[in-house]
CSV table of C-alpha atoms in Angstrom, one decimal:
chain,number,residue,atom,x,y,z
A,5,MET,CA,25.6,-19.7,-33.5
A,6,PRO,CA,22.6,-17.0,-33.2
A,7,ASN,CA,22.4,-14.1,-36.1
A,8,PRO,CA,23.8,-10.9,-35.4
A,9,ASN,CA,21.5,-9.3,-37.1
A,10,GLN,CA,18.9,-11.4,-34.8
A,11,GLN,CA,19.8,-10.5,-31.8
A,12,LYS,CA,20.0,-6.8,-33.0
A,13,LYS,CA,16.6,-7.1,-34.1
A,14,ALA,CA,15.9,-9.1,-30.7
A,15,ALA,CA,17.1,-6.1,-28.3
A,16,LYS,CA,15.7,-3.6,-30.5
A,17,LYS,CA,12.5,-5.0,-30.2
A,18,LEU,CA,12.8,-5.6,-26.2
A,19,ASP,CA,14.1,-1.9,-26.0
A,20,VAL,CA,11.2,-0.6,-27.3
A,21,SER,CA,8.6,-3.0,-26.0
A,22,LEU,CA,10.7,-1.5,-22.5
A,23,ILE,CA,9.8,2.6,-23.3
A,24,SER,CA,6.6,1.9,-24.4
A,25,GLY,CA,5.6,0.0,-21.4
A,26,ILE,CA,6.9,2.4,-19.0
A,27,GLY,CA,5.7,5.2,-21.3
A,28,PHE,CA,2.0,3.8,-20.8
A,29,THR,CA,1.9,3.3,-17.0
A,30,LEU,CA,3.4,7.1,-16.9
A,31,ILE,CA,0.5,8.3,-19.2
A,32,ILE,CA,-2.3,6.4,-16.9
A,33,ALA,CA,-0.8,7.8,-13.7
A,34,VAL,CA,-0.5,10.9,-15.2
A,35,LEU,CA,-4.4,10.7,-15.6
A,36,GLY,CA,-5.2,8.9,-12.1
A,37,PHE,CA,-3.3,12.6,-10.9
A,38,VAL,CA,-5.6,14.7,-13.3
A,39,LEU,CA,-8.4,12.7,-12.6
A,40,ALA,CA,-8.0,12.8,-9.1
A,41,VAL,CA,-8.8,16.5,-9.0
A,42,LEU,CA,-11.9,16.4,-9.6
A,43,PRO,CA,-14.6,16.8,-7.3
A,44,GLY,CA,-15.8,13.4,-6.2
A,45,LEU,CA,-12.8,11.7,-7.6
A,46,ASN,CA,-10.8,13.7,-5.6
A,47,ARG,CA,-11.9,11.8,-2.1
A,48,ILE,CA,-10.3,8.2,-3.3
A,49,GLY,CA,-7.1,9.6,-4.7
A,50,PRO,CA,-5.0,9.2,-7.6
A,51,LEU,CA,-4.3,5.7,-6.6
A,52,ALA,CA,-7.3,4.3,-7.2
A,53,CYS,CA,-8.0,6.4,-10.1
A,54,ALA,CA,-5.5,4.8,-12.3
A,55,ILE,CA,-6.2,1.3,-11.0
A,56,LEU,CA,-10.2,2.1,-12.0
A,57,LEU,CA,-8.4,3.8,-15.1
A,58,THR,CA,-6.6,0.3,-16.1
A,59,ILE,CA,-9.6,-1.8,-15.2
A,60,VAL,CA,-11.6,0.4,-18.1
A,61,TYR,CA,-8.6,-0.3,-20.0
A,62,ARG,CA,-7.9,-3.9,-19.9
A,63,GLN,CA,-11.9,-4.6,-20.4
A,64,VAL,CA,-12.2,-2.4,-23.3
A,65,PHE,CA,-8.8,-3.4,-25.5
A,66,GLY,CA,-7.3,-6.3,-23.7
A,67,TYR,CA,-3.8,-6.2,-22.1
A,68,PRO,CA,-1.3,-4.7,-24.3
A,69,GLU,CA,0.7,-8.0,-24.9
A,70,LYS,CA,3.8,-5.5,-26.9
A,71,LEU,CA,4.3,-3.4,-24.0
A,72,ARG,CA,4.4,-6.0,-21.4
A,73,THR,CA,8.2,-5.9,-20.6
A,74,GLY,CA,7.7,-2.7,-20.1
A,75,ILE,CA,4.7,-2.5,-17.5
A,76,GLN,CA,6.2,-5.5,-15.9
A,77,PHE,CA,9.3,-3.4,-15.2
A,78,SER,CA,6.6,-0.3,-13.8
A,79,SER,CA,4.5,-3.3,-11.5
A,80,LYS,CA,8.1,-5.0,-9.8
A,81,ILE,CA,11.1,-2.2,-10.1
A,82,LEU,CA,9.4,0.8,-9.8
A,83,LEU,CA,7.0,-0.7,-7.1
A,84,ARG,CA,10.4,-1.3,-5.2
A,85,LEU,CA,12.0,1.6,-5.6
A,86,ALA,CA,8.7,3.8,-4.1
A,87,ILE,CA,8.6,1.0,-1.3
A,88,ILE,CA,12.1,2.1,-0.6
A,89,LEU,CA,11.5,6.3,-0.7
A,90,TYR,CA,8.4,5.7,1.5
A,91,GLY,CA,10.9,5.3,3.8
A,92,LEU,CA,11.8,8.6,4.2
A,93,LYS,CA,8.1,9.2,5.4
A,94,LEU,CA,9.2,7.2,8.8
A,95,ASN,CA,10.7,9.5,11.1
A,96,MET,CA,12.5,7.0,13.6
A,97,ILE,CA,13.4,9.7,15.8
A,98,VAL,CA,10.3,10.5,17.0
A,99,ILE,CA,8.9,6.9,16.8
A,100,PHE,CA,11.9,6.1,19.9
A,101,HIS,CA,11.3,9.0,21.9
A,102,GLN,CA,7.8,9.2,21.9
A,103,GLY,CA,6.0,6.3,20.2
A,104,PHE,CA,6.3,3.2,22.7
A,105,PRO,CA,2.3,3.6,23.5
A,106,LEU,CA,2.1,4.0,20.1
A,107,LEU,CA,3.7,1.3,19.6
A,108,LEU,CA,2.1,-0.9,21.1
A,109,ARG,CA,-1.4,0.3,20.2
A,110,GLY,CA,0.0,-0.4,16.5
A,111,SER,CA,0.7,-3.6,17.4
A,112,ILE,CA,-2.6,-4.5,18.3
A,113,THR,CA,-4.4,-2.6,15.7
A,114,ILE,CA,-2.3,-5.1,13.3
A,115,ILE,CA,-3.3,-8.5,15.7
A,116,PHE,CA,-6.8,-7.5,15.2
A,117,SER,CA,-6.6,-6.8,11.8
A,118,ILE,CA,-5.4,-9.6,10.9
A,119,VAL,CA,-7.3,-12.3,12.7
A,120,VAL,CA,-10.8,-10.8,12.7
A,121,LEU,CA,-10.6,-10.1,8.7
A,122,MET,CA,-9.0,-13.8,8.2
A,123,THR,CA,-11.2,-15.1,10.4
A,124,LEU,CA,-14.7,-13.5,8.6
A,125,ALA,CA,-12.4,-14.1,5.4
A,126,LYS,CA,-12.4,-18.2,6.5
A,127,TRP,CA,-16.3,-17.5,7.6
A,128,LEU,CA,-17.6,-16.0,4.5
A,129,LYS,CA,-15.6,-18.7,2.4
A,130,ALA,CA,-13.6,-15.2,0.6
A,131,ASP,CA,-10.0,-15.6,-1.5
A,132,PHE,CA,-7.2,-16.5,1.4
A,133,ASN,CA,-4.5,-14.4,-0.9
A,134,LEU,CA,-6.6,-11.1,-0.9
A,135,SER,CA,-8.1,-11.3,2.4
A,136,LEU,CA,-4.5,-11.6,3.5
A,137,LEU,CA,-3.2,-8.5,1.9
A,138,LEU,CA,-6.1,-6.7,3.1
A,139,SER,CA,-5.7,-7.5,6.3
A,140,LEU,CA,-1.8,-6.5,6.4
A,141,GLY,CA,-3.2,-3.3,4.3
A,142,THR,CA,-5.8,-2.5,7.2
A,143,GLY,CA,-3.9,-3.2,10.0
A,144,ILE,CA,-0.2,-1.2,9.1
A,145,CYS,CA,0.0,1.4,6.3
A,146,GLY,CA,-2.3,0.6,3.6
A,147,ALA,CA,-1.4,0.6,0.0
A,148,ALA,CA,2.3,0.3,1.0
A,149,ALA,CA,2.1,-2.3,3.4
A,150,ILE,CA,0.4,-4.2,0.7
A,151,ALA,CA,2.6,-3.2,-2.1
A,152,ALA,CA,5.5,-5.0,0.4
A,153,VAL,CA,4.6,-7.8,1.6
A,154,SER,CA,2.8,-8.8,-1.9
A,155,PRO,CA,6.3,-10.1,-3.1
A,156,ILE,CA,7.3,-11.4,0.1
A,157,ILE,CA,3.6,-14.2,0.3
A,158,LYS,CA,3.8,-14.1,-3.7
A,159,THR,CA,0.7,-13.2,-4.3
A,160,LYS,CA,-1.0,-12.6,-7.7
A,161,ASP,CA,-0.3,-9.3,-10.2
A,162,GLU,CA,-4.1,-9.1,-10.1
A,163,ASP,CA,-4.6,-9.5,-5.9
A,164,THR,CA,-2.3,-7.0,-5.1
A,165,ALA,CA,-4.1,-4.2,-7.2
A,166,MET,CA,-7.3,-5.5,-6.3
A,167,GLY,CA,-6.3,-5.1,-2.6
A,168,VAL,CA,-5.0,-1.9,-3.3
A,169,GLY,CA,-8.4,-0.5,-5.1
A,170,ILE,CA,-10.3,-2.2,-2.2
A,171,ILE,CA,-8.4,-0.1,0.5
A,172,ALA,CA,-8.0,3.2,-1.1
A,173,LEU,CA,-11.7,3.0,-1.4
A,174,VAL,CA,-13.0,2.0,2.4
A,175,GLY,CA,-10.5,3.7,4.1
A,176,THR,CA,-11.3,7.3,1.7
A,177,PHE,CA,-15.1,5.8,3.0
A,178,PHE,CA,-14.2,6.1,6.3
A,179,SER,CA,-11.7,8.7,6.7
A,180,ILE,CA,-15.2,11.2,5.1
A,181,ILE,CA,-17.1,9.5,7.8
A,182,TYR,CA,-14.8,10.9,10.4
A,183,THR,CA,-14.7,14.2,9.6
A,184,LEU,CA,-18.4,14.2,9.3
A,185,ILE,CA,-18.9,12.9,12.6
A,186,PHE,CA,-15.8,14.9,14.3
A,187,PRO,CA,-17.9,17.7,15.5
A,188,PHE,CA,-20.7,15.6,17.5
A,189,LEU,CA,-17.4,14.0,19.5
A,190,SER,CA,-16.5,14.1,23.0
A,191,PHE,CA,-13.0,14.1,21.9
A,192,GLY,CA,-10.2,16.8,22.4
A,193,PRO,CA,-7.8,17.6,19.4
A,194,MET,CA,-4.8,15.0,20.9
A,195,ASN,CA,-7.4,11.8,21.4
A,196,TYR,CA,-8.8,12.8,17.7
A,197,GLY,CA,-5.7,12.3,16.4
A,198,ASN,CA,-4.8,9.4,18.1
A,199,TRP,CA,-7.9,7.6,17.2
A,200,VAL,CA,-7.7,8.5,13.4
A,201,GLY,CA,-4.0,7.3,13.6
A,202,ILE,CA,-4.6,4.6,15.1
A,203,SER,CA,-7.2,3.2,13.2
A,204,LEU,CA,-7.6,4.3,9.6
A,205,HIS,CA,-5.7,2.8,6.5
A,206,GLU,CA,-3.4,5.0,4.8
A,207,ILE,CA,-1.1,8.0,5.5
A,208,GLY,CA,-3.5,10.0,3.3
A,209,HIS,CA,-6.7,8.7,4.9
A,210,VAL,CA,-4.9,10.2,8.2
A,211,ALA,CA,-4.1,13.5,6.9
A,212,LEU,CA,-7.6,13.6,5.3
A,213,ALA,CA,-9.7,12.8,8.8
A,214,ALA,CA,-7.2,14.6,10.9
A,215,ALA,CA,-7.2,17.9,9.1
A,216,PRO,CA,-10.2,19.6,10.3
A,217,ALA,CA,-9.9,18.9,13.9
A,218,GLY,CA,-6.5,21.5,13.3
A,219,GLN,CA,-2.6,21.1,13.7
A,220,ASP,CA,-2.4,19.5,16.5
A,221,ALA,CA,-4.9,16.6,16.0
A,222,LEU,CA,-3.0,16.1,12.9
A,223,ALA,CA,0.4,16.0,13.8
A,224,GLN,CA,-0.6,13.8,16.5
A,225,ALA,CA,-2.4,11.2,14.0
A,226,LEU,CA,0.3,11.3,12.1
A,227,LEU,CA,2.5,10.6,14.4
A,228,ALA,CA,0.4,7.4,15.7
A,229,LYS,CA,0.1,6.5,12.1
A,230,LEU,CA,4.0,6.4,12.0
A,231,ALA,CA,4.1,3.8,14.6
A,232,ARG,CA,2.0,1.7,12.7
A,233,VAL,CA,4.5,2.1,9.6
A,234,PHE,CA,7.5,1.8,11.8
A,235,LEU,CA,6.1,-1.9,12.2
A,236,LEU,CA,5.9,-2.7,8.8
A,237,VAL,CA,9.7,-4.0,8.7
A,238,PRO,CA,9.1,-6.2,11.6
A,239,VAL,CA,5.8,-7.9,9.9
A,240,CYS,CA,7.4,-8.3,6.8
A,241,PHE,CA,10.4,-10.9,8.4
A,242,ILE,CA,8.0,-12.0,10.2
A,243,LEU,CA,5.7,-12.8,7.2
A,244,MET,CA,9.2,-14.3,5.6
A,245,LEU,CA,9.9,-16.8,8.0
A,246,TRP,CA,6.3,-18.1,7.7
A,247,MET,CA,6.9,-18.3,4.2
A,248,LYS,CA,10.1,-19.8,4.3
A,249,LYS,CA,8.4,-22.9,7.1
A,250,LYS,CA,5.9,-23.1,4.4
A,251,GLY,CA,8.0,-23.4,1.9
A,252,LYS,CA,9.9,-26.5,3.7
A,253,ILE,CA,6.3,-28.3,3.7
A,254,GLU,CA,5.6,-28.2,0.1
A,255,GLY,CA,9.4,-29.0,-0.9
A,256,GLU,CA,10.4,-25.4,-1.9
A,257,THR,CA,14.1,-24.3,-1.2
A,258,LYS,CA,13.9,-20.9,-3.2
A,259,PHE,CA,13.1,-18.2,-1.3
A,260,GLU,CA,13.4,-14.3,-2.8
A,261,PHE,CA,14.5,-12.0,0.1
A,262,PRO,CA,13.5,-8.6,-0.1
A,263,TRP,CA,16.0,-6.4,-0.5
A,264,PHE,CA,14.1,-3.8,-0.6
A,265,LEU,CA,13.0,-3.9,2.6
A,266,ILE,CA,16.8,-3.3,3.5
A,267,GLY,CA,16.1,0.2,1.5
A,268,PHE,CA,13.3,1.1,3.2
A,269,ILE,CA,15.3,0.6,6.6
A,270,VAL,CA,18.3,2.4,5.3
A,271,MET,CA,16.1,5.8,3.9
A,272,SER,CA,14.2,5.3,7.7
A,273,PHE,CA,17.4,6.6,8.9
A,274,VAL,CA,18.7,8.6,6.6
A,275,GLY,CA,15.8,10.7,6.6
A,276,SER,CA,15.6,10.8,10.6
A,277,TYR,CA,19.4,11.4,11.0
A,278,PHE,CA,21.3,12.8,8.1
A,279,ILE,CA,18.2,15.1,6.3
A,280,GLY,CA,17.4,18.4,8.5
A,281,GLU,CA,20.3,17.4,11.1
A,282,LYS,CA,23.6,16.7,8.8
A,283,VAL,CA,22.5,17.8,5.1
A,284,VAL,CA,20.0,19.9,5.2
A,285,VAL,CA,17.4,19.6,2.2
A,286,SER,CA,14.3,22.4,1.5
A,287,LYS,CA,10.7,21.5,2.5
A,288,THR,CA,10.2,22.2,-1.2
A,289,VAL,CA,12.4,18.9,-2.9
A,290,MET,CA,11.1,16.7,0.3
A,291,SER,CA,7.6,17.9,-1.1
A,292,VAL,CA,8.9,16.9,-4.6
A,293,ILE,CA,10.2,13.5,-3.7
A,294,ALA,CA,7.1,12.5,-1.8
A,295,TYR,CA,5.1,13.1,-4.5
A,296,GLY,CA,7.3,11.4,-6.9
A,297,THR,CA,7.4,8.1,-4.1
A,298,SER,CA,3.3,8.6,-4.6
A,299,PHE,CA,3.8,9.0,-8.6
A,300,LEU,CA,6.1,5.5,-8.8
A,301,LEU,CA,3.6,3.6,-6.6
A,302,THR,CA,0.6,4.6,-9.1
A,303,MET,CA,2.7,3.9,-11.7
A,304,SER,CA,3.5,0.7,-10.5
A,305,MET,CA,-0.4,-0.2,-9.5
A,306,THR,CA,-1.2,0.7,-13.1
A,307,GLY,CA,1.2,-2.2,-14.3
A,308,LEU,CA,-0.5,-4.3,-11.9
A,309,GLY,CA,-4.5,-3.1,-12.3
A,310,LEU,CA,-4.1,-4.4,-16.1
A,311,ASN,CA,-4.5,-7.8,-14.8
A,312,ILE,CA,-7.5,-7.5,-13.2
A,313,SER,CA,-10.8,-9.1,-15.1
A,314,LEU,CA,-14.1,-7.2,-14.1
A,315,LYS,CA,-15.0,-11.1,-13.9
A,316,GLU,CA,-12.6,-12.0,-11.0
A,317,LEU,CA,-12.9,-8.5,-9.9
A,318,ARG,CA,-16.8,-9.5,-9.3
A,319,THR,CA,-16.2,-13.5,-8.1
A,320,LYS,CA,-13.1,-13.1,-5.7
A,321,ALA,CA,-13.2,-9.2,-4.8
A,322,MET,CA,-17.2,-9.0,-3.1
A,323,ARG,CA,-16.5,-11.8,0.1
A,324,PRO,CA,-12.9,-9.9,0.8
A,325,LEU,CA,-14.4,-6.5,0.7
A,326,ILE,CA,-17.3,-7.6,3.4
A,327,ALA,CA,-15.0,-8.7,5.3
A,328,ILE,CA,-12.5,-5.6,5.3
A,329,ILE,CA,-15.8,-3.1,6.2
A,330,ILE,CA,-16.8,-5.5,9.0
A,331,THR,CA,-13.2,-5.6,10.3
A,332,SER,CA,-13.0,-1.4,10.1
A,333,ILE,CA,-15.7,-0.7,11.8
A,334,LEU,CA,-15.1,-3.4,14.8
A,335,LEU,CA,-11.9,-1.5,14.6
A,336,SER,CA,-13.0,2.6,14.6
A,337,SER,CA,-15.5,1.5,17.0
A,338,LEU,CA,-13.2,-0.1,19.7
A,339,THR,CA,-10.1,1.9,19.5
A,340,TYR,CA,-13.0,4.8,19.8
A,341,ILE,CA,-14.0,3.5,23.2
A,342,SER,CA,-10.1,2.7,24.2
A,343,PHE,CA,-9.2,6.5,23.9
């Protein structure tokens, strides 16, 4: 029989590793938010800053093995919690009443992004899993989409972190370009907002690019973007069916259902039909929840970022990076012409 003292020591060691690891990801996330306030770095945001910090830490100090339990908790459990809370951003009432044309455009954006980026990836002989993550992130909602689909398609942690880092940088670059060329476009605010919301990668990128055009353009851009966020759930279920089929081919029998997607849907309904309708919640509280969601996502990506080595970043990321840049240029150009 196991020695009770040994069991207590093992449990204590596990508790220390869990708490210390979570604390480590929390500290890096805080530093990421601090760095994101600085000029220049405020363009790429706290999530990308935190990932860059973890890459540097990994190369200098190596992976902190003693903290592995807590780091894995952040990269898995906190990640799923962040995705669930992300559902509060989705206003289903607005989507159902106003969003059918935008849902159609959003569907086209997703299909276009996947087909074009994966075709380019095959041509460039880029890493398949990383390219697939980037195609879904480009088509749907950036880091949140990558974080949601990675457990379904069973990608490596380092691929998930690299995908998030790449899409944050590319999306930031394109959103800055949008703000610079806006004064020279023949678009009115509403069409500009639609273009921004349909073609840019993340909600943060959409807000950054649309804000200079005024509140009407910003509201329309966010609506167009939320129509794409709405499509995250059906896309995930399509991927589940694809993985099940793939599993049968490979003889795999076990499939882990992504229950956090049910939480995402539930929170979407809560945010749309209860908060503000039946339960009054102040804007301050909702802002705190939104900020907390971003912070949890940053903590989880910190845990994933520790798996990245510079060698893998150089060898695996360059070709998918080229593919996403070309895809983003084509997406921006074609959606611009369509409005």
